Tab-separated table of C-alpha atoms in Angstrom:
chain	number	residue	atom	x	y	z
A	1236	UNK	CA	-11.277	-11.277	6.207
A	1237	UNK	CA	-10.139	-11.348	2.404
A	1238	UNK	CA	-12.926	-11.784	-0.004
A	1239	UNK	CA	-10.423	-12.928	-2.772
A	1240	UNK	CA	-8.198	-15.793	-3.747
A	1241	UNK	CA	-4.737	-15.174	-2.983
A	1242	UNK	CA	-1.443	-15.995	-4.735
A	1243	UNK	CA	1.415	-17.253	-2.500
A	1244	UNK	CA	4.477	-14.908	-3.525
A	1245	UNK	CA	7.600	-14.142	-1.604
A	1246	UNK	CA	5.983	-15.410	1.554
A	1247	UNK	CA	2.744	-13.122	1.188
A	1248	UNK	CA	-0.690	-14.005	0.340
A	1249	UNK	CA	-1.431	-11.542	-2.149
A	1250	UNK	CA	-5.047	-10.750	-3.318
A	1251	UNK	CA	-5.854	-12.025	-6.770
A	1252	UNK	CA	-8.187	-9.071	-7.331
A	1253	UNK	CA	-9.138	-6.514	-10.085
A	1254	UNK	CA	-8.883	-2.991	-9.270
A	1255	UNK	CA	-12.411	-2.436	-9.376
A	1256	UNK	CA	-13.139	-5.480	-7.312
A	1257	UNK	CA	-10.633	-4.341	-4.678
A	1258	UNK	CA	-12.124	-0.731	-4.354
A	1259	UNK	CA	-15.845	-2.071	-4.088
A	1260	UNK	CA	-14.810	-4.411	-1.319
A	1261	UNK	CA	-12.909	-1.752	0.534
A	1262	UNK	CA	-15.632	0.691	0.058
A	1263	UNK	CA	-18.391	-1.653	1.590
A	1264	UNK	CA	-15.981	-2.325	4.400
A	1265	UNK	CA	-15.578	1.486	5.027
A	1266	UNK	CA	-19.099	1.858	5.596
A	1267	UNK	CA	-18.991	-0.046	8.923
A	1268	UNK	CA	-16.895	2.400	10.682
A	1269	UNK	CA	-17.166	0.862	14.069
A	1270	UNK	CA	-13.782	-1.011	13.827
A	1271	UNK	CA	-11.664	-2.895	14.151
A	1272	UNK	CA	-10.678	-1.755	10.743
A	1273	UNK	CA	-9.381	-3.924	7.949
A	1274	UNK	CA	-5.616	-3.280	7.317
A	1275	UNK	CA	-4.548	-2.830	3.628
A	1276	UNK	CA	-0.994	-2.797	2.387
A	1277	UNK	CA	0.336	-2.637	-1.096
A	1278	UNK	CA	3.770	-4.236	-1.816
A	1279	UNK	CA	6.112	-3.202	-4.320
A	1280	UNK	CA	9.548	-4.476	-5.285
A	1281	UNK	CA	11.226	-2.232	-2.418
A	1282	UNK	CA	8.836	-3.695	0.162
A	1283	UNK	CA	9.480	-7.304	-0.812
A	1284	UNK	CA	13.220	-6.706	-0.528
A	1285	UNK	CA	12.830	-5.026	2.926
A	1286	UNK	CA	10.571	-7.774	4.264
A	1287	UNK	CA	12.972	-10.344	3.198
A	1288	UNK	CA	15.734	-8.745	5.374
A	1289	UNK	CA	13.360	-8.011	8.312
A	1290	UNK	CA	11.710	-11.213	9.673
A	1291	UNK	CA	10.527	-9.562	12.745
A	1292	UNK	CA	8.524	-6.816	10.623
A	1293	UNK	CA	7.502	-9.511	8.071
A	1294	UNK	CA	5.734	-11.374	10.884
A	1295	UNK	CA	3.628	-8.121	11.262
A	1296	UNK	CA	3.132	-7.192	7.688
A	1297	UNK	CA	1.462	-10.738	6.703
A	1298	UNK	CA	-1.128	-9.853	9.144
A	1299	UNK	CA	-2.810	-7.369	6.945
A	1300	UNK	CA	-6.257	-8.233	5.989
A	1301	UNK	CA	-5.758	-7.242	2.268
A	1302	UNK	CA	-2.537	-7.273	0.544
A	1303	UNK	CA	-2.522	-6.027	-3.093
A	1304	UNK	CA	0.274	-6.117	-5.551
A	1305	UNK	CA	1.395	-2.415	-6.037
A	1306	UNK	CA	4.402	-3.307	-8.246
A	1307	UNK	CA	4.214	-4.794	-11.856
A	1308	UNK	CA	6.902	-7.053	-11.325
A	1309	UNK	CA	5.026	-8.824	-8.426
A	1310	UNK	CA	2.210	-9.433	-11.181
A	1311	UNK	CA	4.771	-10.767	-13.688
A	1312	UNK	CA	6.322	-13.043	-10.884
A	1313	UNK	CA	2.698	-14.499	-10.493
A	1314	UNK	CA	2.404	-15.753	-13.767
A	1315	UNK	CA	4.339	-18.785	-13.123
A	1316	UNK	CA	2.129	-19.412	-9.608
A	1317	UNK	CA	-0.933	-21.306	-9.416
A	1318	UNK	CA	-3.004	-18.172	-8.966
A	1319	UNK	CA	-1.800	-15.421	-11.375
A	1320	UNK	CA	-2.484	-11.849	-10.267
A	1321	UNK	CA	-4.967	-10.426	-12.782
A	1322	UNK	CA	-3.537	-6.803	-12.577
A	1323	UNK	CA	-1.707	-4.129	-10.338
A	1324	UNK	CA	-3.820	-2.853	-7.548
A	1325	UNK	CA	-1.759	0.432	-6.521
A	1326	UNK	CA	-2.110	2.456	-3.304
A	1327	UNK	CA	-2.040	5.588	-5.460
A	1328	UNK	CA	-4.978	4.351	-7.575
A	1329	UNK	CA	-6.993	3.133	-4.265
A	1330	UNK	CA	-6.363	6.414	-2.612
A	1331	UNK	CA	-8.119	8.283	-5.792
A	1332	UNK	CA	-10.969	5.900	-6.059
A	1333	UNK	CA	-11.724	5.757	-2.508
A	1334	UNK	CA	-11.333	9.531	-1.769
A	1335	UNK	CA	-13.833	10.025	-4.753
A	1336	UNK	CA	-16.087	7.479	-3.659
A	1337	UNK	CA	-16.226	8.557	0.018
A	1338	UNK	CA	-16.936	12.174	-1.072
A	1339	UNK	CA	-19.865	10.734	-3.166
A	1340	UNK	CA	-21.237	8.859	-0.195
A	1341	UNK	CA	-20.400	11.438	2.544
A	1342	UNK	CA	-18.267	9.069	4.260
A	1343	UNK	CA	-15.640	10.724	6.750
A	1344	UNK	CA	-11.984	10.214	5.582
A	1345	UNK	CA	-8.879	10.572	7.728
A	1346	UNK	CA	-5.321	11.463	6.636
A	1347	UNK	CA	-2.016	10.794	8.574
A	1348	UNK	CA	1.036	12.383	7.033
A	1349	UNK	CA	2.235	15.339	5.480
A	1350	UNK	CA	4.650	17.770	6.808
A	1351	UNK	CA	4.105	19.641	10.227
A	1352	UNK	CA	2.083	22.389	10.165
A	1353	UNK	CA	0.614	21.454	6.703
A	1354	UNK	CA	-2.956	20.701	7.773
A	1355	UNK	CA	-4.615	23.814	6.571
A	1356	UNK	CA	-2.878	23.568	3.177
A	1357	UNK	CA	-3.591	20.027	2.771
A	1358	UNK	CA	-7.234	20.641	3.649
A	1359	UNK	CA	-7.549	23.207	1.096
A	1360	UNK	CA	-6.056	21.055	-1.639
A	1361	UNK	CA	-8.420	18.151	-0.788
A	1362	UNK	CA	-11.392	20.488	-1.053
A	1363	UNK	CA	-10.178	21.491	-4.343
A	1364	UNK	CA	-9.455	18.228	-5.989
A	1365	UNK	CA	-12.144	16.094	-4.078
A	1366	UNK	CA	-15.035	18.520	-3.449
A	1367	UNK	CA	-17.340	17.580	-0.928
A	1368	UNK	CA	-15.048	15.311	0.776
A	1369	UNK	CA	-15.389	15.105	4.698
A	1370	UNK	CA	-11.758	15.076	5.812
A	1371	UNK	CA	-9.537	15.653	8.749
A	1372	UNK	CA	-5.925	15.606	8.882
A	1373	UNK	CA	-2.903	14.831	11.288
A	1374	UNK	CA	0.531	15.925	10.154
A	1375	UNK	CA	2.900	14.651	12.907
A	1376	UNK	CA	6.638	15.296	13.583
A	1377	UNK	CA	9.371	13.647	11.390
A	1378	UNK	CA	10.321	11.789	14.877
A	1379	UNK	CA	6.762	9.960	14.794
A	1380	UNK	CA	6.947	6.979	16.998
A	1381	UNK	CA	3.980	4.631	16.170
A	1382	UNK	CA	3.596	3.411	19.827
A	1383	UNK	CA	4.660	6.810	21.303
A	1384	UNK	CA	2.924	9.949	22.233
A	1385	UNK	CA	2.157	11.126	18.822
A	1386	UNK	CA	0.989	7.442	17.848
A	1387	UNK	CA	-1.479	7.740	20.555
A	1388	UNK	CA	-2.667	11.111	19.459
A	1389	UNK	CA	-3.190	10.048	15.939
A	1390	UNK	CA	-5.390	7.178	17.488
A	1391	UNK	CA	-7.275	9.459	19.647
A	1392	UNK	CA	-8.191	11.883	16.581
A	1393	UNK	CA	-9.137	9.083	14.413
A	1394	UNK	CA	-11.582	7.777	16.973
A	1395	UNK	CA	-13.042	11.126	17.464
A	1396	UNK	CA	-13.700	11.113	13.905
A	1397	UNK	CA	-14.687	7.558	13.167
A	1398	UNK	CA	-13.953	7.640	9.448
A	1399	UNK	CA	-14.774	5.075	6.907
A	1400	UNK	CA	-11.230	5.228	5.608
A	1401	UNK	CA	-7.745	6.247	7.266
A	1402	UNK	CA	-5.091	6.924	4.754
A	1403	UNK	CA	-1.685	6.539	6.656
A	1404	UNK	CA	1.015	8.093	4.658
A	1405	UNK	CA	4.159	7.925	6.749
A	1406	UNK	CA	6.026	5.460	4.500
A	1407	UNK	CA	7.052	1.742	5.371
A	1408	UNK	CA	7.465	0.517	8.247
A	1409	UNK	CA	6.150	3.584	10.388
A	1410	UNK	CA	2.765	3.422	8.789
A	1411	UNK	CA	2.291	-0.411	9.065
A	1412	UNK	CA	3.781	-0.437	12.741
A	1413	UNK	CA	1.137	2.318	13.658
A	1414	UNK	CA	-1.819	0.633	11.958
A	1415	UNK	CA	-1.088	-2.751	13.777
A	1416	UNK	CA	-0.204	-1.276	17.023
A	1417	UNK	CA	-3.752	0.305	17.150
A	1418	UNK	CA	-6.016	-1.857	15.285
A	1419	UNK	CA	-7.997	-3.138	18.085
A	1420	UNK	CA	-8.573	0.026	19.886
A	1421	UNK	CA	-9.417	1.697	16.596
A	1422	UNK	CA	-12.920	3.030	15.573
A	1423	UNK	CA	-12.847	3.174	11.482
A	1424	UNK	CA	-13.660	1.011	8.575
A	1425	UNK	CA	-10.476	0.451	6.499
A	1426	UNK	CA	-6.886	1.599	7.364
A	1427	UNK	CA	-4.859	2.011	4.045
A	1428	UNK	CA	-0.952	1.971	4.266
A	1429	UNK	CA	-0.120	4.114	1.317
A	1430	UNK	CA	3.083	5.851	1.551
A	1431	UNK	CA	3.402	8.579	-0.839
A	1432	UNK	CA	-0.030	8.114	-2.418
A	1433	UNK	CA	-1.446	11.364	-1.172
A	1434	UNK	CA	1.116	13.615	-2.971
A	1435	UNK	CA	0.040	11.886	-6.183
A	1436	UNK	CA	-3.693	12.042	-5.374
A	1437	UNK	CA	-3.357	15.820	-4.792
A	1438	UNK	CA	-1.265	16.580	-7.918
A	1439	UNK	CA	1.851	17.522	-5.995
A	1440	UNK	CA	3.762	14.849	-7.737
A	1441	UNK	CA	3.364	13.586	-11.213
A	1442	UNK	CA	2.677	9.790	-11.871
A	1443	UNK	CA	4.045	8.115	-14.864
A	1444	UNK	CA	2.003	8.096	-18.179
A	1445	UNK	CA	-0.598	5.266	-18.309
A	1446	UNK	CA	1.437	3.322	-21.043
A	1447	UNK	CA	4.593	3.449	-18.898
A	1448	UNK	CA	2.486	2.051	-15.741
A	1449	UNK	CA	0.891	-0.781	-17.942
A	1450	UNK	CA	4.269	-1.994	-18.985
A	1451	UNK	CA	5.988	-1.999	-15.763
A	1452	UNK	CA	8.116	1.293	-16.174
A	1453	UNK	CA	6.503	3.550	-13.425
A	1454	UNK	CA	9.537	2.982	-11.312
A	1455	UNK	CA	11.733	4.589	-14.265
A	1456	UNK	CA	9.634	7.377	-14.394
A	1457	UNK	CA	9.863	8.052	-10.495
A	1458	UNK	CA	13.600	7.420	-10.597
A	1459	UNK	CA	14.016	9.897	-13.586
A	1460	UNK	CA	11.892	12.487	-11.442
A	1461	UNK	CA	13.791	12.123	-7.941
A	1462	UNK	CA	17.114	10.344	-8.911
A	1463	UNK	CA	18.882	11.543	-5.831
A	1464	UNK	CA	16.275	10.296	-3.444
A	1465	UNK	CA	14.932	7.148	-5.078
A	1466	UNK	CA	18.403	5.723	-6.879
A	1467	UNK	CA	18.857	3.394	-3.907
A	1468	UNK	CA	15.290	2.042	-3.862
A	1469	UNK	CA	15.132	1.255	-7.415
A	1470	UNK	CA	18.977	0.485	-8.127
A	1471	UNK	CA	20.085	-1.344	-5.163
A	1472	UNK	CA	16.753	-2.984	-4.112
A	1473	UNK	CA	15.955	-3.846	-7.630
A	1474	UNK	CA	18.884	-5.784	-8.081
A	1475	UNK	CA	18.146	-7.574	-4.756
A	1476	UNK	CA	14.743	-8.189	-5.878
A	1477	UNK	CA	16.134	-10.124	-9.005
A	1478	UNK	CA	17.827	-12.652	-6.717
A	1479	UNK	CA	14.497	-13.058	-4.663
A	1480	UNK	CA	12.778	-13.503	-8.001
A	1481	UNK	CA	14.910	-16.286	-9.157
A	1482	UNK	CA	14.588	-18.020	-5.610
A	1483	UNK	CA	10.715	-17.453	-6.097
A	1484	UNK	CA	10.417	-19.050	-9.377
A	1485	UNK	CA	12.764	-22.116	-8.335
A	1486	UNK	CA	10.258	-22.532	-5.455
A	1487	UNK	CA	7.369	-22.394	-7.677
A	1488	UNK	CA	8.784	-24.979	-10.030
A	1489	UNK	CA	9.497	-27.368	-7.082
A	1490	UNK	CA	5.620	-26.854	-5.917
A	1491	UNK	CA	4.550	-27.493	-9.546
A	1492	UNK	CA	6.761	-30.369	-10.041
A	1493	UNK	CA	5.528	-31.972	-6.660
A	1494	UNK	CA	1.849	-31.534	-7.618
A	1495	UNK	CA	2.422	-33.377	-10.917
A	1496	UNK	CA	4.174	-36.195	-9.040
A	1497	UNK	CA	1.383	-36.255	-6.339
A	1498	UNK	CA	-1.410	-36.526	-8.825
A	1499	UNK	CA	0.297	-39.413	-10.543
A	1500	UNK	CA	1.324	-37.561	-13.865
C-alpha cells in the first residue's frame, strides 16, 4: 500500500519519505474512513532492539502499511544503504500535523490512550490546543488486553465514530497488537501507533529543542527529563542497538560488494 520507495534496514522496509510527503499521504488515506485502515508504525532505537529480540512480534510489526523512521540513528544507519532516508518522520510530529489537518477538514479523530477516567480532561485539552477538532477518546485500564474485552470495546467505539484517524497511544507492543488484531473489522482511514505522542501533542511533556532533534539528541533530552523511567530504554537498549548497527552495516557492505561483483566491476 505504501506510496514511497523503501529502505531495507534492520529487517524493516522503512519508507524513504519526507515528513511533508508522509503527512499528505496519510491525510489522503484518512479521508476514506470506510476501512480497513492503513496501519502506521514509527520505529526508534528501542523498537529495533525489542523487535530483534521478539521474532514473533516482528512478524506482526513488518505487516504495517507504513513504517517511518522515528529515531535519528535509523536515518544515519540508512546512509550506507542503497536508499538513504531523507529525514526523520516522527510519531509526535505526525500526531500534531494530522490533528491540525483533521480539524481544518472537519475529519473526526479517535484516540485510545491516557489514564482511566481522563476522557473529560483530555477532551478539554484537545479543544484548547486543536480548536474545532472532532474527537472521541477511550482511556482503557492499565490491564488493557488488545484481544480481550477492552480491545473489543475500543473497536466498537471506533466503528461507531468512523474516524479518519485513530491514534493508538498505548505503548509498544499493546498498540500494534490491537491495531493488527482488529484491522479487518475496523471502519477508519488510518491507524497511527504513536506511544507517548499525545502527551507531547497536548503540551503535557516538552519535546527537545529543535536543534537537539536535528542532531539526534532528543533521546538525551528525554533521558534527562525522566531518568528513572527511561534510563533502561536509552542506556541499555542503546548499547544493544550499537551491536545491531554493526551487524547491519556489515550486511549492507556485503550487499554492496555483491552488487559490484554482479555488475562486473
